[in-house]
Coordinates of C-alpha atoms in Angstrom, one line a residue:
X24 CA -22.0 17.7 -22.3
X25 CA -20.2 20.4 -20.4
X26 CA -18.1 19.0 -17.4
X27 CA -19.9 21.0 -14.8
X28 CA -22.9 19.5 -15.8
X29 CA -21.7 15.9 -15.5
X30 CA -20.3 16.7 -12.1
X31 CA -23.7 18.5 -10.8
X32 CA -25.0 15.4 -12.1
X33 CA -22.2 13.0 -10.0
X34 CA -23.1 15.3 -7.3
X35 CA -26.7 14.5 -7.2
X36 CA -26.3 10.9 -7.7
X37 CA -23.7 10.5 -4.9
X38 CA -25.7 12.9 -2.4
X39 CA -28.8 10.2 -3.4
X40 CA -26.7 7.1 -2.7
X41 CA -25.4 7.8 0.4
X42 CA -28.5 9.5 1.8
X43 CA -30.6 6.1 0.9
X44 CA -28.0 3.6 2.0
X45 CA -26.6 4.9 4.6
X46 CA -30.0 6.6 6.0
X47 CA -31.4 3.5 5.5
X48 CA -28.4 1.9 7.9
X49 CA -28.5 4.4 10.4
X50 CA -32.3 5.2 10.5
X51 CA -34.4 1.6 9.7
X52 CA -31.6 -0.8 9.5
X53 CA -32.8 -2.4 13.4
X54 CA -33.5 -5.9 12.9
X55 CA -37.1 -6.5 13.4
X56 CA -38.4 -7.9 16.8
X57 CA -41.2 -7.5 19.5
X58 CA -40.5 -4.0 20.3
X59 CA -39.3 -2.7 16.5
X60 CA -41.6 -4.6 13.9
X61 CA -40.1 -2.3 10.9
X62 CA -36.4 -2.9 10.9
X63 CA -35.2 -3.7 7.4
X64 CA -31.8 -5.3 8.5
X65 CA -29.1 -6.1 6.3
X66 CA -31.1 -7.0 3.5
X67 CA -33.2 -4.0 3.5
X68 CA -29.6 -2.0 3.6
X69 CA -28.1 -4.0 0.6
X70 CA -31.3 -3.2 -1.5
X71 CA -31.4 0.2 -0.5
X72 CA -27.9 0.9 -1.8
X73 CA -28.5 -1.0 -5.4
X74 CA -31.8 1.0 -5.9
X75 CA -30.7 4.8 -4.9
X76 CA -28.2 3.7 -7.9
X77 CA -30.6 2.4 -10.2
X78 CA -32.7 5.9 -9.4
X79 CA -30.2 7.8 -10.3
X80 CA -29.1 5.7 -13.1
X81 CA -32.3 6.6 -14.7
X82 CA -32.0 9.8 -13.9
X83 CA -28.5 11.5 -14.6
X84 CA -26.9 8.1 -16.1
X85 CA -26.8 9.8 -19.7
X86 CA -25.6 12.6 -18.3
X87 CA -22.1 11.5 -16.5
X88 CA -22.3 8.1 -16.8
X89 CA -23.4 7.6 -13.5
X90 CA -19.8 6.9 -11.1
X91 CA -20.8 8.1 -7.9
X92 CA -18.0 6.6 -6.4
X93 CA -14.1 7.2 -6.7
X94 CA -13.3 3.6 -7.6
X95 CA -15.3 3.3 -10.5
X96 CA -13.5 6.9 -11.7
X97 CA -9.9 5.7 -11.0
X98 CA -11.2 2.1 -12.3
X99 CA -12.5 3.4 -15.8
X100 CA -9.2 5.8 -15.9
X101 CA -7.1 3.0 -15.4
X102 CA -8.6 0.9 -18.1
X103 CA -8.4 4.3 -21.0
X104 CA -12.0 4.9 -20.5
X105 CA -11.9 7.9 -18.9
X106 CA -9.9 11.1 -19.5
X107 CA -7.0 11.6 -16.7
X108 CA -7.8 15.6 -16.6
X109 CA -11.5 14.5 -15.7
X110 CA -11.1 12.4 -12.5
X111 CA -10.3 15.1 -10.2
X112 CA -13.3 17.3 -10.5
X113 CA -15.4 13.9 -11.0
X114 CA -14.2 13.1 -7.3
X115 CA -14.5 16.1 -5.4
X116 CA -18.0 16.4 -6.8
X117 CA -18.9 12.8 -5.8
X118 CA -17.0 13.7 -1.7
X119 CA -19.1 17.0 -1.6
X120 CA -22.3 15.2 -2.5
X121 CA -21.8 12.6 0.5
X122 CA -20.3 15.2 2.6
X123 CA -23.4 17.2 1.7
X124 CA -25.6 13.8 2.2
X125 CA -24.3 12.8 5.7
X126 CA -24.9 16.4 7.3
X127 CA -28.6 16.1 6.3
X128 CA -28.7 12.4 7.4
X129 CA -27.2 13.7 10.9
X130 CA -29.9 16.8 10.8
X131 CA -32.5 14.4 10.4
X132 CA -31.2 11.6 13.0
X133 CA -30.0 14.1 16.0
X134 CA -34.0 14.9 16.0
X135 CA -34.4 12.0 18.1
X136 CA -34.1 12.2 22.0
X137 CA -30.4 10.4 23.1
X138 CA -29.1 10.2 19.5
X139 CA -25.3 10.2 20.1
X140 CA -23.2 9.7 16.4
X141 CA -20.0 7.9 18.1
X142 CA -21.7 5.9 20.1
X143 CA -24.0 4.7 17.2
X144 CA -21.4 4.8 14.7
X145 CA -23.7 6.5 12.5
X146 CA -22.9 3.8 9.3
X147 CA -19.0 3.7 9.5
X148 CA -16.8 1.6 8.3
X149 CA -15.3 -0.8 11.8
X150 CA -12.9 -3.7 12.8
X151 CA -12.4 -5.1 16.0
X152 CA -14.7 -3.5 18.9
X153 CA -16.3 -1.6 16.1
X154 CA -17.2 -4.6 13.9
X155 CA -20.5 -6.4 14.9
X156 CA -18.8 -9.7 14.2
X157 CA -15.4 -8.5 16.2
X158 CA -13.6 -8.9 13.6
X159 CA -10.1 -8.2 12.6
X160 CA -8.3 -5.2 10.2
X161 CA -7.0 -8.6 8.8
X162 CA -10.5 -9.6 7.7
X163 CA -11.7 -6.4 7.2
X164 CA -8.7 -6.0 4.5
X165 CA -9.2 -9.2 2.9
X166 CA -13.2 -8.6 2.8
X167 CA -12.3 -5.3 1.3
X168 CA -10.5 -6.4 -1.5
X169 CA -12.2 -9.6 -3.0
X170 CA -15.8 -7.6 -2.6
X171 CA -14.0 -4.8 -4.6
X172 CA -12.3 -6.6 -6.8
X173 CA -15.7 -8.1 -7.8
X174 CA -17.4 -5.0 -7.8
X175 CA -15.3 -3.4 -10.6
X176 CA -15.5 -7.0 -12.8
X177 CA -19.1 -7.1 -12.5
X178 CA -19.1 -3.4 -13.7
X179 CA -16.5 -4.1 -16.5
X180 CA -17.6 -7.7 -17.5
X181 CA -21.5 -6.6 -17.7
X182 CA -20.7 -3.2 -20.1
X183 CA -17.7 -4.9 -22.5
X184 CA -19.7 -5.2 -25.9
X185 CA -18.4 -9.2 -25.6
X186 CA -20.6 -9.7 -22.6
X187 CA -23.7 -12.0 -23.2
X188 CA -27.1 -9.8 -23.8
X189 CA -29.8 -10.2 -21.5
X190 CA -27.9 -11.3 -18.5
X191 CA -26.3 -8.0 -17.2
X192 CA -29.2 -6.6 -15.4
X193 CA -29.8 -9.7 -13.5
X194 CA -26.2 -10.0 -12.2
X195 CA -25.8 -6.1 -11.2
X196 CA -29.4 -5.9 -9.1
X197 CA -28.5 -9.1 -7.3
X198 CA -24.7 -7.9 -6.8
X199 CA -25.8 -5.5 -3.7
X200 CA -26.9 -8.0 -1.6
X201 CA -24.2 -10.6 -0.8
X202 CA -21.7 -7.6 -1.1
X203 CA -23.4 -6.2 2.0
X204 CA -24.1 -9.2 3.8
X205 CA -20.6 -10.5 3.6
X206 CA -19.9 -6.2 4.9
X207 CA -21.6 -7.1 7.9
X208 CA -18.1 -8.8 8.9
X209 CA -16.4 -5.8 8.7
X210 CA -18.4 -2.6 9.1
X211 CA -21.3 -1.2 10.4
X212 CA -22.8 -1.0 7.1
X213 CA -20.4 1.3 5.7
X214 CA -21.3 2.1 2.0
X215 CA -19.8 -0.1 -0.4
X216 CA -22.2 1.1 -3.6
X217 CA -23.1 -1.4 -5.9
X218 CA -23.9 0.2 -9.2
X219 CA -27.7 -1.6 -9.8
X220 CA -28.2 -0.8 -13.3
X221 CA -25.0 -1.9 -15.6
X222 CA -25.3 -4.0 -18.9
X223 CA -26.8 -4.6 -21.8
X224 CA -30.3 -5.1 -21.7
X225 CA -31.8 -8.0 -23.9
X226 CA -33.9 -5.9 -27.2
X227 CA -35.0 -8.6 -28.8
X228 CA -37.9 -8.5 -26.1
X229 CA -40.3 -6.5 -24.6
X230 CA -42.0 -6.0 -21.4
X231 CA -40.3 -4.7 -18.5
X232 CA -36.4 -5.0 -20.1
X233 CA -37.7 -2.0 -22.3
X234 CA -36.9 1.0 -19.2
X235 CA -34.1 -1.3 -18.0
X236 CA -32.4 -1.0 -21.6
X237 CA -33.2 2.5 -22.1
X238 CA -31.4 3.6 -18.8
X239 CA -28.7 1.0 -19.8
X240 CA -28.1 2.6 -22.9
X241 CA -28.1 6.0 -21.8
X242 CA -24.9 4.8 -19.2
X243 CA -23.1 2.8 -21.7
X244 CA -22.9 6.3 -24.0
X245 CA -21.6 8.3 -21.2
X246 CA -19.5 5.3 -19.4
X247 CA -17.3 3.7 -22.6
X248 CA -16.6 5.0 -25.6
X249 CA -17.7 3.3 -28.9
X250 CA -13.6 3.0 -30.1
X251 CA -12.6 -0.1 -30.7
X252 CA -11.6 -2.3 -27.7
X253 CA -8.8 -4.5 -26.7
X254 CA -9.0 -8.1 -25.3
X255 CA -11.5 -8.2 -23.1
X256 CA -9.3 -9.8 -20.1
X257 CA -6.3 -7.0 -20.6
X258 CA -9.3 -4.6 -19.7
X259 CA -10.9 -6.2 -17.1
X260 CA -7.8 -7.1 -14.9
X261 CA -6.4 -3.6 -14.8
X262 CA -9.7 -1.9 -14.2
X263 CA -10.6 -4.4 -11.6
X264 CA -7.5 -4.2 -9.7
X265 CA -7.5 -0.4 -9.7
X266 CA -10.2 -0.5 -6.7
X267 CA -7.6 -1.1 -4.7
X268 CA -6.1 2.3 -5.4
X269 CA -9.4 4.2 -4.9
X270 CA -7.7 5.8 -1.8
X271 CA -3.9 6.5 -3.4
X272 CA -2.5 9.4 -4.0
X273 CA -3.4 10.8 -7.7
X274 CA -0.6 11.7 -10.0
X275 CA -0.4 13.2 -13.4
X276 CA 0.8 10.7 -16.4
X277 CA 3.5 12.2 -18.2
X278 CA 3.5 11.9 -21.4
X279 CA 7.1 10.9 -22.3
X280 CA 7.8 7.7 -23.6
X281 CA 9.8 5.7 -21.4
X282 CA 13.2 4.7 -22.6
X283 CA 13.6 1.1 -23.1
X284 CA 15.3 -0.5 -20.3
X285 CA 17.8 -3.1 -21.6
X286 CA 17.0 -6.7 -21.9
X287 CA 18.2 -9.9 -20.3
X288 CA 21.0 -10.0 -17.1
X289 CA 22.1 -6.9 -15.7
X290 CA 24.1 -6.7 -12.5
X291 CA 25.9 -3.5 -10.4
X292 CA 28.1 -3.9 -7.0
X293 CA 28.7 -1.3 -4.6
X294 CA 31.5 -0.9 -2.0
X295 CA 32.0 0.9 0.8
X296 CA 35.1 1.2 3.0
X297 CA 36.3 3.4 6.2
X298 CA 38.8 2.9 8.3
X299 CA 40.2 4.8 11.3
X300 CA 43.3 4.7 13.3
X301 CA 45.1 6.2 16.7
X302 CA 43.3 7.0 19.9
X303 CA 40.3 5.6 18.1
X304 CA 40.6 2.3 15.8
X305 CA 37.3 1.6 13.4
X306 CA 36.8 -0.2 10.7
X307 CA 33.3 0.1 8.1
X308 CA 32.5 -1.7 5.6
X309 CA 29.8 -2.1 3.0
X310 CA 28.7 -4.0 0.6
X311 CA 25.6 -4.5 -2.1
X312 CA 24.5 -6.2 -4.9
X313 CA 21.5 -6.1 -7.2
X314 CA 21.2 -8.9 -9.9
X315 CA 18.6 -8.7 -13.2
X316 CA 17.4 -10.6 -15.4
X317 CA 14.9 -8.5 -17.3
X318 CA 12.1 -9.6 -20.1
X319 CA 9.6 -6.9 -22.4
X320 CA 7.7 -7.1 -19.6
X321 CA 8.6 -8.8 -16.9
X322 CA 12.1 -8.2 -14.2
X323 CA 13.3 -10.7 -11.5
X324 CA 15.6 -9.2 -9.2
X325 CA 18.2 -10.5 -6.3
X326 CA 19.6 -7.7 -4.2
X327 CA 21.9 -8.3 -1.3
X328 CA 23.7 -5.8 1.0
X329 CA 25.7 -6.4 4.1
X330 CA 26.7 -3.6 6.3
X331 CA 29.3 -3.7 9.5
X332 CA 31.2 -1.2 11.5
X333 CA 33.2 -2.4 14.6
X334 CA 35.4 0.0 16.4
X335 CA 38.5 -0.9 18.7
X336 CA 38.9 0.6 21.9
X337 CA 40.5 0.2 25.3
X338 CA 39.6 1.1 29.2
X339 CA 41.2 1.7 32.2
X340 CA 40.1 0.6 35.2
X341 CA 41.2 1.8 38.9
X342 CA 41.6 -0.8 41.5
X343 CA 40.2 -0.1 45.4
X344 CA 41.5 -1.9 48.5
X345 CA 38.9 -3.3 50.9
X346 CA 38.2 -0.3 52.2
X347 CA 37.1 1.5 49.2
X348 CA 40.1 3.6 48.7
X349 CA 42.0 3.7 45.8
X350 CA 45.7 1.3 44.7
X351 CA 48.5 3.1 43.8
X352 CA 49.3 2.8 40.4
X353 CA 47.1 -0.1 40.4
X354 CA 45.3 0.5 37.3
X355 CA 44.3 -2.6 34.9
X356 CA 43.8 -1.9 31.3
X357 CA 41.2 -3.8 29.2
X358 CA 40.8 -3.8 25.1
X359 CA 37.6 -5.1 23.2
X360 CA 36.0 -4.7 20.4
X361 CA 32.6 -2.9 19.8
X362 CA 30.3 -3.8 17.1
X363 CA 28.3 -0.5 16.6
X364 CA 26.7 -1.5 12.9
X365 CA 26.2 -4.5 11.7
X366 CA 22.4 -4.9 9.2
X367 CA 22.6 -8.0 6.3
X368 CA 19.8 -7.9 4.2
X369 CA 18.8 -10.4 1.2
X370 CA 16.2 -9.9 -1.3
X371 CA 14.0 -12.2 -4.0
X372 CA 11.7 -10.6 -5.9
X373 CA 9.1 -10.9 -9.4
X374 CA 7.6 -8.5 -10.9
X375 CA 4.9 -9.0 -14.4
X376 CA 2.9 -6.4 -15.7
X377 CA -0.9 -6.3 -16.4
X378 CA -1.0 -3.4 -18.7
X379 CA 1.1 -0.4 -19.1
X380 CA 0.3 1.1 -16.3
X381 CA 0.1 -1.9 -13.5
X382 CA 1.8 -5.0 -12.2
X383 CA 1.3 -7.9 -9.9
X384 CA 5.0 -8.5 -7.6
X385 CA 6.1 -11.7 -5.6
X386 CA 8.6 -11.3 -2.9
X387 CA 10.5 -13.1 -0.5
X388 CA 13.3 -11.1 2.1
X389 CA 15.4 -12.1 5.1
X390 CA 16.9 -9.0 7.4
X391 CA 19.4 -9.4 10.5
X392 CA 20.2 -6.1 12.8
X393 CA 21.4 -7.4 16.0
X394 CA 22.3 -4.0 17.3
X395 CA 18.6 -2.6 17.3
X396 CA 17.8 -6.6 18.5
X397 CA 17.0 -8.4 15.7
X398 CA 18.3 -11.8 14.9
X399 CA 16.2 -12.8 12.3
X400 CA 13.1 -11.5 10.3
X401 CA 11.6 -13.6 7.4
X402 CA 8.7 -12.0 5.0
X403 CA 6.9 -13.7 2.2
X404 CA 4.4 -11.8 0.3
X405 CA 2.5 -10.3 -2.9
X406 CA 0.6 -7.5 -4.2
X407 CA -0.2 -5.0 -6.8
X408 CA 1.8 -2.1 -8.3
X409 CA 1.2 1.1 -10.1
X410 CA 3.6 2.8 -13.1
X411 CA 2.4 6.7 -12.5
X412 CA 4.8 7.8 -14.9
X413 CA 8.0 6.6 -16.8
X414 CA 10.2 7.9 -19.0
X415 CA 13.8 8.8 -19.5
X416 CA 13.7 11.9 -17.2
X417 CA 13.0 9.3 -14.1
X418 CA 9.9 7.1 -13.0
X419 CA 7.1 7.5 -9.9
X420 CA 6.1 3.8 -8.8
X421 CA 4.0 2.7 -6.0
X422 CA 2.8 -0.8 -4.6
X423 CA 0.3 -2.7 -2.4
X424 CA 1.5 -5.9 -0.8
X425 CA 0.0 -8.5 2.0
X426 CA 2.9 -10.5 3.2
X427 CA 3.3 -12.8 6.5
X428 CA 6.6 -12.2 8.9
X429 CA 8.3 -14.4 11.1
X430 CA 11.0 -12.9 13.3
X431 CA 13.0 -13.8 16.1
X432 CA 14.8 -11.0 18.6
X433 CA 18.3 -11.1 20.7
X434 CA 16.2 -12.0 23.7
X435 CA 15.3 -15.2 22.6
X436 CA 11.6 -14.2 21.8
X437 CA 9.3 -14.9 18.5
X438 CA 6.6 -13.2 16.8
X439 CA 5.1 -14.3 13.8
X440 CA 2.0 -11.9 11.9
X441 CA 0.0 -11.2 8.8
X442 CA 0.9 -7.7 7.7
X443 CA 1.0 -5.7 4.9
X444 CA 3.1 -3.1 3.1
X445 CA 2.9 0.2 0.9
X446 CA 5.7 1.7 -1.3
X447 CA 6.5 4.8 -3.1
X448 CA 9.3 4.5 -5.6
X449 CA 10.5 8.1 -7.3
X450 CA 13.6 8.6 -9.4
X451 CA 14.5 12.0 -11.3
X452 CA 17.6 12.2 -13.3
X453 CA 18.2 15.5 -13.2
X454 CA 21.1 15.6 -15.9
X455 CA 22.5 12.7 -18.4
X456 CA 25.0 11.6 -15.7
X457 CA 23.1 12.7 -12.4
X458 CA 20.3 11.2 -10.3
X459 CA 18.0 10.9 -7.1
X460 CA 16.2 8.0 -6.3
X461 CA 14.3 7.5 -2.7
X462 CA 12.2 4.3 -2.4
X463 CA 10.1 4.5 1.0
X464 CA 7.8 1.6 2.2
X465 CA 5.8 1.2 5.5
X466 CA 5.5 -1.6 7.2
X467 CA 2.1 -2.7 9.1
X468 CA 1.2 -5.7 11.3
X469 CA -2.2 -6.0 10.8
X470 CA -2.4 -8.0 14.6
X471 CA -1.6 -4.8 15.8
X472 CA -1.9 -1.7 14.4
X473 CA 0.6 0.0 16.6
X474 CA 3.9 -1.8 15.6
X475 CA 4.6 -0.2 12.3
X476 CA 8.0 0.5 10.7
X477 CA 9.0 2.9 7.9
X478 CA 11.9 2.3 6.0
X479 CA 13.5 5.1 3.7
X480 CA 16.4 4.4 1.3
X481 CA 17.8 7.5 -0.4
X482 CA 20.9 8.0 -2.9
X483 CA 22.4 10.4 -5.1
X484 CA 24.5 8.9 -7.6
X485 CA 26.6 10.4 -10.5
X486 CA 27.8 8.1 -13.3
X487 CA 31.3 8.7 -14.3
X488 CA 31.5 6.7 -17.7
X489 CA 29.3 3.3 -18.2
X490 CA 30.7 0.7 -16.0
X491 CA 31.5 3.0 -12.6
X492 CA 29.4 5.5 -11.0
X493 CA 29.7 6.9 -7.5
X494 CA 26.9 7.1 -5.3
X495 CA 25.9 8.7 -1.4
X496 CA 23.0 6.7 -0.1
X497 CA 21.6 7.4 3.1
X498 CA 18.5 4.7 5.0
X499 CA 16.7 5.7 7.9
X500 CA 15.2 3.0 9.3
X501 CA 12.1 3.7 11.7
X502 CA 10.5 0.9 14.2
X503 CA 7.4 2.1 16.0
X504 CA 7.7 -0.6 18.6
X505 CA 11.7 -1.0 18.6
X506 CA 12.7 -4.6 20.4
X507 CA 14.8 -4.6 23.7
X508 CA 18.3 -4.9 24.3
X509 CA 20.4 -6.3 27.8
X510 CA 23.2 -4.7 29.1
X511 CA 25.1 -5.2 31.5
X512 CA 25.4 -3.7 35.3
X513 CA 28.1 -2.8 36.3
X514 CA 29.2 -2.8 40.2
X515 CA 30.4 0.6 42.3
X516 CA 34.0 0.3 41.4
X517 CA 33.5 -0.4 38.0
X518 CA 33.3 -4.4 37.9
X519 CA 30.5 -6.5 36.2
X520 CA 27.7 -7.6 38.5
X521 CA 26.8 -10.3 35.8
X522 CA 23.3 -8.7 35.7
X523 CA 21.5 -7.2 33.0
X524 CA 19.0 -4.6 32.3
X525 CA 16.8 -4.2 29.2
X526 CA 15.9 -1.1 27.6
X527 CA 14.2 -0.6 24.9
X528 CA 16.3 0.6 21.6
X529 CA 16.4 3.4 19.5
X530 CA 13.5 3.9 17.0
X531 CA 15.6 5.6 14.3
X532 CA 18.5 4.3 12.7
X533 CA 20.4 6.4 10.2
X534 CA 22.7 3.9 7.7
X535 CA 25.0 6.6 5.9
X536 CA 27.1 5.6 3.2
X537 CA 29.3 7.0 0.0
X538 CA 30.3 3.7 -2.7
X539 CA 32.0 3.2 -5.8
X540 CA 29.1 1.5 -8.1
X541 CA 30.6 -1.0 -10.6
X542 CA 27.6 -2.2 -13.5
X543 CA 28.0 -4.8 -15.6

């Protein structure tokens, strides 16, 4: 079948599924009472979504297989059911059909008199004041991905030619509803599609599994290929986590092997050293570590790096009689030391793969920067990773973690929060001896949304034979809602009042730094 068939048809079937479940959440989904005695409520909503999919199942399943949603695309992809060079038009088609569905919803609901879209939220997704429960991006995130991570087994477990006959079509068409009822904590009936008509259909009897097999049929051809399968768990898992990355970035696969990384404990130092003297006295120095043990396919990993720049100087002050005027060579000099740097950070971490392409991480890190005002910040998480490409040229990693911080600032206040974390991971060697590596991850507290960090760790190193390389590296490290600092106030004539004032610190830091790498 040509491809711009089978995206007409993804077209179609998405611009069908959105128009009936979300049509039916915007325009019938009232809850019946007194004065409204047709309202279908939530339950109306959930079987509204599972039946515009069965519909179109029927109709255009044999045709493209019947997605109509990105995260069965990417999920299928993921598990070497779908071709990589397919999933872009496959998406666009299935955005233009709901774009192309919600403008004729909105014709059709602006008809009536005091219809306002924003203040009906006209079936979008909602967390706090736009949740009906009031509930929490937390929530929302956790709802999010256990319903989706159900979805895509469901999907998987009911089409895998292991999967018990006769059972399939039971388990989709009744997969809708507590989907959408557990929604109602987090949205306004946003669509999360359940795909009604997955499975194998039971043929050793007749009745009314007959058009239920036939339609299941037709999707099986077009969904999975007849080739010979794997283990059905190595399938699922992968394909199942991969709704989690409906919304990331796609990336073409190279096709380069990977060169195999070497086995068992690996470890490189790096240090750092500056030091200044005359009118100005300063001392930097740096230091980092990153210890490996590393398995086929598995890598623990201890990194540590410490980082502290003091400089020396010394003030004059003038001294004033009583009367404000100024002593004759009455001048007192003062020296003291400034700490203008000073970051320690310490690292545990775990990584396994699923398949080739993902992995599940455990992570535990501790941070002090007590210039920018923290004295102590603690995070503990997990989460999911992707391998977009590797091979000996560079690699292009990115991962999904939940994790809960505790820190503590210089002015004695705590905070402790659920958060989570995103990271991109890209390293080109651009000759044998050469490469760039930037690994940049945001930082979100899901308590709220506005105190959000970035931090962005680039280097350039050059190996000069196999045990020492050189390497530039330069962080910048962004805090959204930086903490507070007290300093001093000082009188008229120079003298400490033994006051303080506190102002808010910078938002950027910029950590530059040129070491000598030593690998063992």
């Amino acid at each position: 079948m040509k491809l711009s068939k089978r995206c007409a048809a993804e077209f179609f079937g998405t611009f069908w599924l959105v128009f009936g479940g979300c049509g039916s959440a915007v325009l019938a989904a009232a809850f019946p009472d007194s004065v409204n005695a047709l309202g279908i409520g939530l339950l109306g909503v959930s079987f509204a979504f599972g039946l515009t999919v069965l519909t179109m199942a029927y109709t255009v399943g044999g045709i493209s297989g019947g997605h109509f949603n990105p995260a069965v695309t990417f999920g299928l992809w993921a598990g070497k059911r779908f071709p990589a060079g397919e999933i872009l038009p496959y998406v666009v088609a299935q955005v233009l059909g709901a774009i192309a569905a919600s403008g004729v919803l909105y014709m059709i609901a602006s008809g009536k008199a005091g219809f306002d879209a924003a203040a009906s939220g006209f079936a979008a997704n909602g967390y706090g004041t736009h949740s009906p429960g009031g509930f929490t991006i937390g929530s929302a995130l956790i709802a999010e991905i256990v319903l989706t991570l159900f979805f895509l087994l469901i999907i998987l477990g009911s089409t895998h030619k292991r999967a018990p006959a006769g059972f399939a079509p039971l388990a989709i068409l009744r997969e809708p509803r507590p989907q959408h009822r557990a929604g109602a904590l987090r949205r306004r009936l946003g669509p999360l599609p359940a795909l009604a008509l997955l499975g194998r259909a039971d043929r050793r009897r007749p009745g009314w599994r007959v058009p239920v097999q036939r339609a299941v049929r037709a999707r099986r051809q077009a969904l999975i290929p007849r080739k010979g399968t794997t283990d059905m768990l190595k399938r699922l898992i992968p394909i199942a986590v991969a709704a989690l990355l409906a919304a990331a970035v796609f990336a073409p696969v190279l096709a380069q092997e990977a060169e195999k990384p070497k086995l068992g404990w690996s470890d490189k130092g790096e240090l750092a050293w500056t030091l200044t003297a005359g009118n100005a006295d300063s001392n930097t120095i740096s230091l980092a570590n990153t210890l490996e043990y590393r398995w086929p396919d598995a890598l623990f990993k201890f990194y540590a790096f410490g980082i502290r720049s003091r400089s020396d100087e010394t003030r004059y002050f003038q001294v004033y009689d009583d009367f404000g005027d100024p002593v004759p060579d009455a001048i007192i000099e003062e020296s003291f030391t400034t700490v203008n740097a000073e970051r320690y950070v310490l690292a545990l971490s775990f990584e396994d793969k699923i398949s080739a392409r993902m992995y599940w991480f455990g992570a535990v890190g501790w941070e002090r920067n007590e210039p920018s005002g923290l004295s102590s910040r603690l995070l503990a998480g997990g989460g999911l990773g992707n391998i977009w490409y590797e091979n000996d040229r560079g690699h292009f990693k990115s991962s999904y973690g939940i994790n809960y911080t505790w820190e503590s600032f210089t002015d004695d206040s705590n905070e402790d929060y659920l958060g989570g974390t995103v990271t991109a991971d890209w390293l080109w060697k651009f000759s044998p001896n050469a490469s760039f590596q930037t690994v940049d991850t945001l930082f979100l507290n899901f308590m709220e949304m506005g105190d959000w960090r970035i931090n962005s760790n680039n280097s350039l190193t050059v190996q000069m034979n196999k045990l020492l390389a050189l390497k530039v590296g330069l962080a910048l490290l962004y805090d959204n809602e930086p903490a507070t600092l007290d300093f001093p106030v000082f009188g008229r004539y120079g003298g400490e009042t033994g006051k303080t004032v506190a102002v808010e610190a910078d938002k950027l830091d910029t950590i530059f730094t040129t070491a000598l790498v030593v690998g063992f």
